[in-house]
Amino acid sequence: MNRFCRLLLLIAALPGLCPAAEFKARVLDADSGQPLAARIYLRNAADEWLFVESAHPEGTALPYREQWVPMPESVERHTTVSAHPFRIELAAGTYQLTVEKGKEYLPLQQTITIGTDDRLIDFRLQRWINMADRGWYSGETHVHRRLHELPNVMLAEDLNVAFPVTFWTTTSDAAPDLQPSTLRRQGPSPFGPREDAGTEPIAVDETHVILPRNTEYEIFSVNGQRHVLGAIFLLNHRTRFTATAPPIGPIAEQAHAEGALLDLDKHSWPWSLMLIPVANVDLFELSNNSVWRTKFGFRSLPADLPDWMTVETDSPATLTEWGWLNYGFQVYYALLNCGFHITPTAGTASGVHPVPLGYSRVYVHTGDAFGPTAWLKRLKQGRSFVTTGPMLFATVNGRRPGESFRFETSEPQMAAVEIESVSAQPVSGIEVLLNGDVVRSLQPQCVATPEGAWKAVITEQIEITETSWLAIRSVEPQPDGRKRFAHTAPWHFSINNTPIVPRQEQVAWFVHQMQQQIERNRNVLSADALAEFEQALQVYDNLARRAR
């Protein structure tokens, strides 16, 4: 190294003025020493994002660059690397490096200083829980990554099941295609075109699988004019859909006939509450593509939130991230109270949103044997919980979530609830919900585990006096003030063969929403499309007649 560069190094000169050195590293499991695929964040002293590349001929490294356009600070810049060494040429100076892998490893943050010598560094990630050892396997149902990316990214995130969107449409006059006719993003995708790989599962390895044929109807224009309806996903269908939407009913009927699951992307779309009864939606995203690792972006407070729906705000007009999540929870609880048996799921829209794949995910219990058929069946049944961080294991009367209990008597029944919470940070609270009401608010005593996690075990007895549903959620505060959560699918209780009784204020809000949408759509939608909103209004009107 010449004298000039030595001087610059001594005075911590700006990177880039000295000859670059090769920085080479690999990610290892802290316990086994085995190489790991992972997600790498790297920034220089000027706070610029850098992207590594694989240092192995058989390795892969995929850079990811996404930003939420209205908010320049909401950016996601990382590289997912395969389980091989990675490298980058770096000038002398200091750099901030973060290594993460899905939900089951503790993140690693480190400052690295580059001098003049090539060097290989091992970054050892500590696994704090092994969900597969317990028979739980993760997935997410809103994926915009391309097929060729997924083997790399799924292993880096340890996401067991992915449903990449194959066919997509954003207009009412175009059937879903490999590339929609209009896009909200600027320019073509940097990841290349979509491809139809057929219907058979694609195994990445024994416990990671891609279900490749999925369709998104995301309607932003009707008959050539801007008119937002929203999105719905058809997951794991058999044939290519050629019908346009709306109407959506015939499409949903065909999808169900092919064994597909219908996933409601967001509760806040204009057509979402219509879809529930008309399309017989199977899945509800309790954590959706508005929940990111980076700064929360969807802050506008809906103008017509009812009084019974209490959500967190940080100004009269803006939601917090936790307020947004609770808005979704409250809609979901109200739908369950109407008797709609919808199971929770999670999705990120990674590929178009600034968020890693699987940042929100659903864990499904399949037991000792993992396979896509069993995983899909139990997802539909609700043998599951949704999480953005903590793990939540619970049984009611010895049964996992999704179970239905029938009692041929009007006598009150006792539900024996057993809860085990395991999390990277101590959870601050665990709540038992009965028909959406918090009937137990628990502040658990968390104890440290040998793996560096925090564990709490709780038992409770809950009295069930009428047909009801029960669920459990936990909250894990983060050092930055944000909150992560876990939420089980519901257990259902039928008492003396009577239906659940809806709540008057909740159904009244659903009725009002349908009335508003009918007026909004009256001069835009075709008669058969408008009839679906009228059909949904009739369903909610009938529920209102027996509401309490």
CSV table of C-alpha atoms in Angstrom, one decimal, residues 115-477:
chain,number,residue,atom,x,y,z
A,115,GLY,CA,-7.7,-2.6,6.0
A,116,THR,CA,-5.6,-4.0,3.3
A,117,ASP,CA,-5.7,-7.7,3.8
A,118,ASP,CA,-8.1,-10.1,2.3
A,119,ARG,CA,-9.8,-12.0,5.0
A,120,LEU,CA,-12.5,-14.6,5.6
A,121,ILE,CA,-14.9,-14.0,8.5
A,122,ASP,CA,-17.4,-16.5,10.0
A,123,PHE,CA,-20.7,-15.1,11.2
A,124,ARG,CA,-22.4,-17.5,13.6
A,125,LEU,CA,-26.1,-17.3,13.9
A,126,GLN,CA,-27.7,-18.6,17.1
A,127,ARG,CA,-30.9,-20.6,16.5
A,128,TRP,CA,-33.3,-19.8,19.4
A,129,ILE,CA,-36.0,-22.3,18.4
A,130,ASN,CA,-36.4,-25.2,15.9
A,131,MET,CA,-40.0,-25.2,14.7
A,132,ALA,CA,-39.6,-28.2,12.4
A,133,ASP,CA,-38.5,-30.3,15.4
A,134,ARG,CA,-41.9,-29.5,16.9
A,135,GLY,CA,-43.8,-30.4,13.7
A,136,TRP,CA,-44.5,-26.8,12.7
A,137,TYR,CA,-43.7,-25.5,9.1
A,138,SER,CA,-44.0,-21.9,7.9
A,139,GLY,CA,-45.5,-20.4,4.8
A,140,GLU,CA,-46.9,-17.2,3.4
A,141,THR,CA,-49.6,-16.7,0.8
A,142,HIS,CA,-48.8,-13.4,-0.9
A,143,VAL,CA,-45.6,-13.8,-2.8
A,144,HIS,CA,-44.4,-11.8,-5.8
A,145,ARG,CA,-40.9,-13.3,-6.1
A,146,ARG,CA,-40.1,-15.1,-9.3
A,147,LEU,CA,-39.7,-18.9,-9.5
A,148,HIS,CA,-36.0,-18.7,-10.2
A,149,GLU,CA,-35.5,-16.6,-7.1
A,150,LEU,CA,-37.4,-18.7,-4.7
A,151,PRO,CA,-34.9,-21.6,-4.0
A,152,ASN,CA,-32.3,-19.0,-2.9
A,153,VAL,CA,-34.8,-16.8,-1.0
A,154,MET,CA,-36.8,-19.5,0.7
A,155,LEU,CA,-33.7,-21.2,2.1
A,156,ALA,CA,-32.3,-17.8,3.2
A,157,GLU,CA,-35.6,-17.1,5.1
A,158,ASP,CA,-36.3,-20.7,6.0
A,159,LEU,CA,-39.8,-20.4,4.6
A,160,ASN,CA,-41.2,-23.9,4.0
A,161,VAL,CA,-44.1,-23.1,1.6
A,162,ALA,CA,-44.4,-20.3,-0.9
A,163,PHE,CA,-47.3,-19.4,-3.3
A,164,PRO,CA,-45.7,-17.2,-6.0
A,165,VAL,CA,-48.2,-15.2,-8.0
A,166,THR,CA,-48.1,-16.6,-11.5
A,167,PHE,CA,-51.1,-14.9,-13.2
A,168,TRP,CA,-52.1,-11.3,-12.3
A,169,THR,CA,-54.5,-8.7,-13.6
A,170,THR,CA,-55.2,-5.2,-12.5
A,171,THR,CA,-58.1,-4.3,-14.8
A,172,SER,CA,-61.6,-5.5,-15.2
A,173,ASP,CA,-61.3,-6.0,-18.9
A,174,ALA,CA,-58.2,-8.3,-18.9
A,175,ALA,CA,-57.9,-11.9,-17.7
A,176,PRO,CA,-55.0,-12.7,-15.4
A,177,ASP,CA,-51.7,-12.9,-17.4
A,178,LEU,CA,-48.1,-13.6,-16.7
A,179,GLN,CA,-47.6,-9.8,-16.8
A,180,PRO,CA,-50.6,-7.5,-15.9
A,181,SER,CA,-51.6,-4.9,-18.4
A,182,THR,CA,-50.8,-2.0,-16.0
A,183,LEU,CA,-48.5,-1.8,-13.1
A,184,ARG,CA,-48.3,0.6,-10.1
A,185,ARG,CA,-44.5,0.4,-10.0
A,186,GLN,CA,-42.3,2.2,-12.4
A,187,GLY,CA,-40.9,0.1,-15.2
A,188,PRO,CA,-40.5,-3.6,-15.6
A,189,SER,CA,-39.7,-5.9,-12.7
A,190,PRO,CA,-35.9,-6.3,-12.2
A,191,PHE,CA,-36.5,-10.0,-11.6
A,192,GLY,CA,-37.7,-10.8,-15.1
A,193,PRO,CA,-41.1,-12.2,-16.3
A,194,ARG,CA,-43.3,-14.7,-14.5
A,195,GLU,CA,-43.6,-18.2,-15.8
A,196,ASP,CA,-46.2,-20.8,-15.6
A,197,ALA,CA,-44.5,-24.0,-14.2
A,198,GLY,CA,-47.7,-26.0,-14.1
A,199,THR,CA,-49.5,-27.4,-11.1
A,200,GLU,CA,-47.1,-29.9,-9.5
A,201,PRO,CA,-45.3,-28.8,-6.3
A,202,ILE,CA,-41.6,-27.9,-6.9
A,203,ALA,CA,-39.4,-29.2,-4.1
A,204,VAL,CA,-36.5,-27.0,-3.1
A,205,ASP,CA,-35.4,-29.7,-0.7
A,206,GLU,CA,-37.2,-32.1,1.6
A,207,THR,CA,-38.9,-29.4,3.7
A,208,HIS,CA,-39.1,-26.4,1.4
A,209,VAL,CA,-41.7,-26.5,-1.5
A,210,ILE,CA,-43.1,-24.1,-4.1
A,211,LEU,CA,-46.8,-24.4,-5.0
A,212,PRO,CA,-46.4,-22.7,-8.4
A,213,ARG,CA,-49.8,-21.9,-9.9
A,214,ASN,CA,-51.6,-19.0,-8.2
A,215,THR,CA,-53.6,-16.1,-9.5
A,216,GLU,CA,-54.2,-12.6,-8.2
A,217,TYR,CA,-57.2,-10.5,-9.2
A,218,GLU,CA,-56.2,-6.9,-8.1
A,219,ILE,CA,-58.6,-4.5,-9.7
A,220,PHE,CA,-57.7,-0.9,-10.0
A,221,SER,CA,-59.6,0.1,-13.1
A,222,VAL,CA,-63.1,-0.8,-14.4
A,223,ASN,CA,-64.0,-0.3,-18.1
A,224,GLY,CA,-60.9,1.8,-18.7
A,225,GLN,CA,-61.4,4.2,-15.8
A,226,ARG,CA,-59.7,4.4,-12.4
A,227,HIS,CA,-61.9,2.6,-9.9
A,228,VAL,CA,-60.3,0.6,-7.1
A,229,LEU,CA,-62.0,-2.6,-5.9
A,230,GLY,CA,-59.1,-4.6,-4.4
A,231,ALA,CA,-57.4,-7.9,-4.4
A,232,ILE,CA,-58.1,-11.6,-3.9
A,233,PHE,CA,-55.8,-14.6,-4.4
A,234,LEU,CA,-56.6,-18.0,-5.9
A,235,LEU,CA,-54.0,-20.4,-4.4
A,236,ASN,CA,-52.9,-23.7,-5.9
A,237,HIS,CA,-55.6,-24.0,-8.6
A,238,ARG,CA,-55.4,-26.4,-11.5
A,239,THR,CA,-56.4,-24.5,-14.7
A,240,ARG,CA,-55.5,-21.1,-16.0
A,241,PHE,CA,-58.3,-18.6,-15.4
A,242,THR,CA,-59.6,-16.7,-18.4
A,243,ALA,CA,-62.5,-14.9,-16.8
A,244,THR,CA,-62.3,-11.3,-16.0
A,245,ALA,CA,-63.5,-9.8,-12.7
A,246,PRO,CA,-65.9,-8.6,-11.5
A,247,PRO,CA,-68.1,-10.5,-11.0
A,248,ILE,CA,-66.0,-12.7,-8.7
A,249,GLY,CA,-68.6,-15.4,-7.7
A,250,PRO,CA,-68.2,-17.7,-10.7
A,251,ILE,CA,-64.4,-17.4,-10.4
A,252,ALA,CA,-64.5,-18.3,-6.8
A,253,GLU,CA,-66.8,-21.3,-7.5
A,254,GLN,CA,-64.4,-22.6,-10.1
A,255,ALA,CA,-61.4,-22.1,-7.9
A,256,HIS,CA,-63.0,-24.1,-5.0
A,257,ALA,CA,-64.0,-26.8,-7.5
A,258,GLU,CA,-60.3,-27.2,-8.4
A,259,GLY,CA,-59.4,-27.5,-4.7
A,260,ALA,CA,-57.9,-23.9,-4.5
A,261,LEU,CA,-58.0,-21.7,-1.4
A,262,LEU,CA,-59.2,-18.1,-1.6
A,263,ASP,CA,-57.1,-15.6,0.3
A,264,LEU,CA,-58.3,-12.1,1.3
A,265,ASP,CA,-55.3,-9.9,0.8
A,266,LYS,CA,-56.5,-6.9,3.0
A,267,HIS,CA,-59.6,-6.2,5.0
A,268,SER,CA,-59.6,-2.6,3.9
A,269,TRP,CA,-60.2,-2.9,0.1
A,270,PRO,CA,-63.5,-1.6,-1.1
A,271,TRP,CA,-64.7,-5.0,-2.1
A,272,SER,CA,-63.3,-7.1,0.8
A,273,LEU,CA,-66.5,-7.3,2.9
A,274,MET,CA,-68.4,-8.3,-0.2
A,275,LEU,CA,-66.0,-11.1,-1.0
A,276,ILE,CA,-66.4,-12.8,2.4
A,277,PRO,CA,-70.0,-14.1,1.8
A,278,VAL,CA,-70.0,-14.0,-2.0
A,279,ALA,CA,-66.7,-15.8,-2.7
A,280,ASN,CA,-66.7,-17.9,0.5
A,281,VAL,CA,-63.2,-16.8,1.3
A,282,ASP,CA,-61.0,-19.3,3.1
A,283,LEU,CA,-58.1,-17.3,4.4
A,284,PHE,CA,-57.8,-13.8,6.1
A,285,GLU,CA,-54.3,-12.2,6.2
A,286,LEU,CA,-53.9,-11.1,9.8
A,287,SER,CA,-50.5,-9.7,8.8
A,288,ASN,CA,-50.4,-8.4,5.3
A,289,ASN,CA,-48.3,-6.5,2.8
A,290,SER,CA,-48.5,-3.3,4.8
A,291,VAL,CA,-46.3,-4.8,7.6
A,292,TRP,CA,-42.7,-4.3,6.8
A,293,ARG,CA,-39.3,-4.7,8.5
A,294,THR,CA,-38.6,-1.1,7.5
A,295,LYS,CA,-40.7,1.9,8.5
A,296,PHE,CA,-44.5,1.5,8.4
A,297,GLY,CA,-46.0,3.3,5.5
A,298,PHE,CA,-49.8,2.9,5.4
A,299,ARG,CA,-50.7,5.5,8.0
A,300,SER,CA,-53.9,7.1,6.8
A,301,LEU,CA,-56.7,6.6,9.3
A,302,PRO,CA,-59.9,5.4,7.6
A,303,ALA,CA,-62.5,8.1,7.8
A,304,ASP,CA,-65.4,5.8,8.7
A,305,LEU,CA,-64.0,3.6,11.5
A,306,PRO,CA,-66.9,2.8,13.9
A,307,ASP,CA,-66.9,3.7,17.6
A,308,TRP,CA,-66.6,0.0,18.6
A,309,MET,CA,-63.3,-0.4,16.8
A,310,THR,CA,-60.5,1.0,19.0
A,311,VAL,CA,-57.2,1.3,17.2
A,312,GLU,CA,-53.9,3.0,18.1
A,313,THR,CA,-53.2,6.4,16.4
A,314,ASP,CA,-50.3,8.9,16.7
A,315,SER,CA,-52.3,11.8,15.4
A,316,PRO,CA,-56.0,12.5,14.6
A,317,ALA,CA,-55.4,11.4,11.0
A,318,THR,CA,-52.7,8.7,11.2
A,319,LEU,CA,-52.5,5.1,12.3
A,320,THR,CA,-49.5,3.5,14.0
A,321,GLU,CA,-48.4,0.2,12.7
A,322,TRP,CA,-50.0,-1.5,15.8
A,323,GLY,CA,-53.2,0.5,15.0
A,324,TRP,CA,-53.2,-0.9,11.5
A,325,LEU,CA,-52.8,-4.4,12.8
A,326,ASN,CA,-55.6,-4.0,15.3
A,327,TYR,CA,-57.8,-2.6,12.6
A,328,GLY,CA,-57.4,-5.9,10.8
A,329,PHE,CA,-57.9,-7.9,14.0
A,330,GLN,CA,-61.2,-6.2,14.7
A,331,VAL,CA,-62.6,-6.8,11.3
A,332,TYR,CA,-61.5,-10.4,11.5
A,333,TYR,CA,-63.2,-10.8,14.9
A,334,ALA,CA,-66.4,-9.3,13.7
A,335,LEU,CA,-66.5,-11.7,10.8
A,336,LEU,CA,-66.0,-14.6,13.1
A,337,ASN,CA,-68.8,-13.3,15.2
A,338,CYS,CA,-71.0,-13.5,12.2
A,339,GLY,CA,-70.3,-17.2,11.8
A,340,PHE,CA,-67.8,-17.0,8.9
A,341,HIS,CA,-65.2,-19.7,9.5
A,342,ILE,CA,-62.2,-18.1,8.0
A,343,THR,CA,-58.7,-19.1,9.0
A,344,PRO,CA,-55.8,-16.7,9.5
A,345,THR,CA,-52.8,-16.5,7.2
A,346,ALA,CA,-50.0,-14.0,6.4
A,347,GLY,CA,-48.5,-12.4,3.3
A,348,THR,CA,-45.8,-9.8,2.5
A,349,ALA,CA,-46.0,-9.1,-1.3
A,350,SER,CA,-42.2,-9.5,-1.3
A,351,GLY,CA,-41.2,-8.7,-4.8
A,352,VAL,CA,-43.1,-5.5,-5.0
A,353,HIS,CA,-43.1,-4.2,-1.4
A,354,PRO,CA,-40.1,-3.2,0.7
A,355,VAL,CA,-40.1,-6.4,2.9
A,356,PRO,CA,-38.2,-9.7,3.1
A,357,LEU,CA,-40.0,-12.8,2.0
A,358,GLY,CA,-41.7,-14.4,5.1
A,359,TYR,CA,-41.3,-11.4,7.3
A,360,SER,CA,-44.9,-12.2,8.3
A,361,ARG,CA,-45.7,-15.9,8.1
A,362,VAL,CA,-48.1,-18.6,9.2
A,363,TYR,CA,-46.9,-21.7,10.9
A,364,VAL,CA,-48.9,-24.9,10.3
A,365,HIS,CA,-48.7,-28.0,12.4
A,366,THR,CA,-48.2,-31.2,10.3
A,367,GLY,CA,-46.5,-33.4,12.8
A,368,ASP,CA,-43.6,-35.6,12.0
A,369,ALA,CA,-44.2,-35.7,8.2
A,370,PHE,CA,-44.0,-32.6,6.1
A,371,GLY,CA,-45.7,-32.4,2.8
A,372,PRO,CA,-47.6,-29.8,0.7
A,373,THR,CA,-50.9,-31.8,0.8
A,374,ALA,CA,-50.9,-32.1,4.6
A,375,TRP,CA,-49.8,-28.5,5.0
A,376,LEU,CA,-52.5,-27.1,2.8
A,377,LYS,CA,-55.2,-29.3,4.5
A,378,ARG,CA,-54.2,-28.1,8.0
A,379,LEU,CA,-53.8,-24.5,6.9
A,380,LYS,CA,-57.5,-24.6,5.8
A,381,GLN,CA,-58.4,-26.3,9.1
A,382,GLY,CA,-56.6,-23.7,11.1
A,383,ARG,CA,-54.0,-25.9,12.8
A,384,SER,CA,-51.9,-22.8,12.8
A,385,PHE,CA,-50.8,-19.4,14.2
A,386,VAL,CA,-49.7,-16.2,12.4
A,387,THR,CA,-46.5,-14.4,13.6
A,388,THR,CA,-44.3,-11.5,12.9
A,389,GLY,CA,-41.9,-12.7,15.6
A,390,PRO,CA,-42.9,-14.7,18.7
A,391,MET,CA,-43.9,-18.4,18.6
A,392,LEU,CA,-47.2,-19.3,20.3
A,393,PHE,CA,-48.1,-22.9,21.1
A,394,ALA,CA,-51.5,-23.5,22.6
A,395,THR,CA,-54.1,-26.2,23.1
A,396,VAL,CA,-57.7,-26.1,24.3
A,397,ASN,CA,-59.0,-29.2,25.9
A,398,GLY,CA,-55.8,-30.8,24.6
A,399,ARG,CA,-56.5,-29.9,21.0
A,400,ARG,CA,-54.5,-27.5,18.7
A,401,PRO,CA,-56.1,-24.5,17.0
A,402,GLY,CA,-58.7,-25.1,14.4
A,403,GLU,CA,-60.6,-27.7,16.5
A,404,SER,CA,-64.4,-27.6,16.7
A,405,PHE,CA,-66.1,-28.8,19.9
A,406,ARG,CA,-69.8,-29.7,19.9
A,407,PHE,CA,-71.8,-29.9,23.1
A,408,GLU,CA,-75.4,-31.2,23.0
A,409,THR,CA,-76.4,-29.3,26.1
A,410,SER,CA,-77.1,-25.7,27.2
A,411,GLU,CA,-75.0,-26.1,30.3
A,412,PRO,CA,-71.8,-24.0,30.5
A,413,GLN,CA,-68.6,-25.8,29.5
A,414,MET,CA,-65.1,-25.2,30.7
A,415,ALA,CA,-62.2,-24.8,28.2
A,416,ALA,CA,-58.8,-25.8,29.6
A,417,VAL,CA,-56.3,-23.5,27.9
A,418,GLU,CA,-52.6,-24.4,27.9
A,419,ILE,CA,-50.2,-21.8,26.5
A,420,GLU,CA,-46.5,-21.9,25.8
A,421,SER,CA,-44.9,-18.7,24.5
A,422,VAL,CA,-41.3,-18.7,23.2
A,423,SER,CA,-39.8,-15.5,21.8
A,424,ALA,CA,-36.5,-13.8,21.0
A,425,GLN,CA,-37.5,-10.9,23.3
A,426,PRO,CA,-39.7,-11.3,26.4
A,427,VAL,CA,-43.4,-11.0,25.5
A,428,SER,CA,-45.2,-8.3,27.5
A,429,GLY,CA,-48.6,-9.9,27.4
A,430,ILE,CA,-50.7,-12.9,26.3
A,431,GLU,CA,-54.4,-12.4,25.8
A,432,VAL,CA,-57.2,-15.0,25.6
A,433,LEU,CA,-60.0,-13.8,23.3
A,434,LEU,CA,-63.5,-15.0,23.5
A,435,ASN,CA,-65.7,-13.7,20.6
A,436,GLY,CA,-63.1,-10.9,20.2
A,437,ASP,CA,-63.3,-9.8,23.9
A,438,VAL,CA,-60.1,-10.1,26.0
A,439,VAL,CA,-61.3,-12.4,28.8
A,440,ARG,CA,-57.8,-13.0,30.2
A,441,SER,CA,-55.0,-10.5,30.0
A,442,LEU,CA,-51.8,-12.2,31.3
A,443,GLN,CA,-48.4,-10.7,32.1
A,444,PRO,CA,-46.3,-13.9,31.9
A,445,GLN,CA,-43.2,-14.5,33.9
A,446,CYS,CA,-40.6,-15.2,31.1
A,447,VAL,CA,-37.6,-17.3,31.8
A,448,ALA,CA,-34.4,-17.5,29.7
A,449,THR,CA,-33.8,-20.6,27.7
A,450,PRO,CA,-30.4,-22.2,27.0
A,451,GLU,CA,-30.8,-21.0,23.3
A,452,GLY,CA,-31.1,-17.4,24.3
A,453,ALA,CA,-34.9,-17.1,24.0
A,454,TRP,CA,-37.6,-16.3,26.5
A,455,LYS,CA,-40.3,-18.8,27.5
A,456,ALA,CA,-43.5,-18.6,29.4
A,457,VAL,CA,-46.0,-21.4,30.3
A,458,ILE,CA,-49.6,-20.5,31.4
A,459,THR,CA,-52.8,-22.5,32.1
A,460,GLU,CA,-56.2,-21.0,32.3
A,461,GLN,CA,-59.9,-22.2,32.6
A,462,ILE,CA,-62.4,-20.3,30.4
A,463,GLU,CA,-66.1,-20.7,30.8
A,464,ILE,CA,-68.1,-21.1,27.6
A,465,THR,CA,-71.8,-20.3,28.0
A,466,GLU,CA,-72.9,-20.1,24.3
A,467,THR,CA,-71.7,-20.9,20.8
A,468,SER,CA,-68.4,-19.0,20.6
A,469,TRP,CA,-64.9,-18.9,19.3
A,470,LEU,CA,-61.7,-18.6,21.2
A,471,ALA,CA,-58.2,-17.5,20.2
A,472,ILE,CA,-54.9,-16.4,21.8
A,473,ARG,CA,-52.5,-13.7,20.9
A,474,SER,CA,-49.2,-12.5,22.3
A,475,VAL,CA,-47.2,-9.2,22.0
A,476,GLU,CA,-43.5,-8.9,21.9
A,477,PRO,CA,-42.2,-5.3,22.3
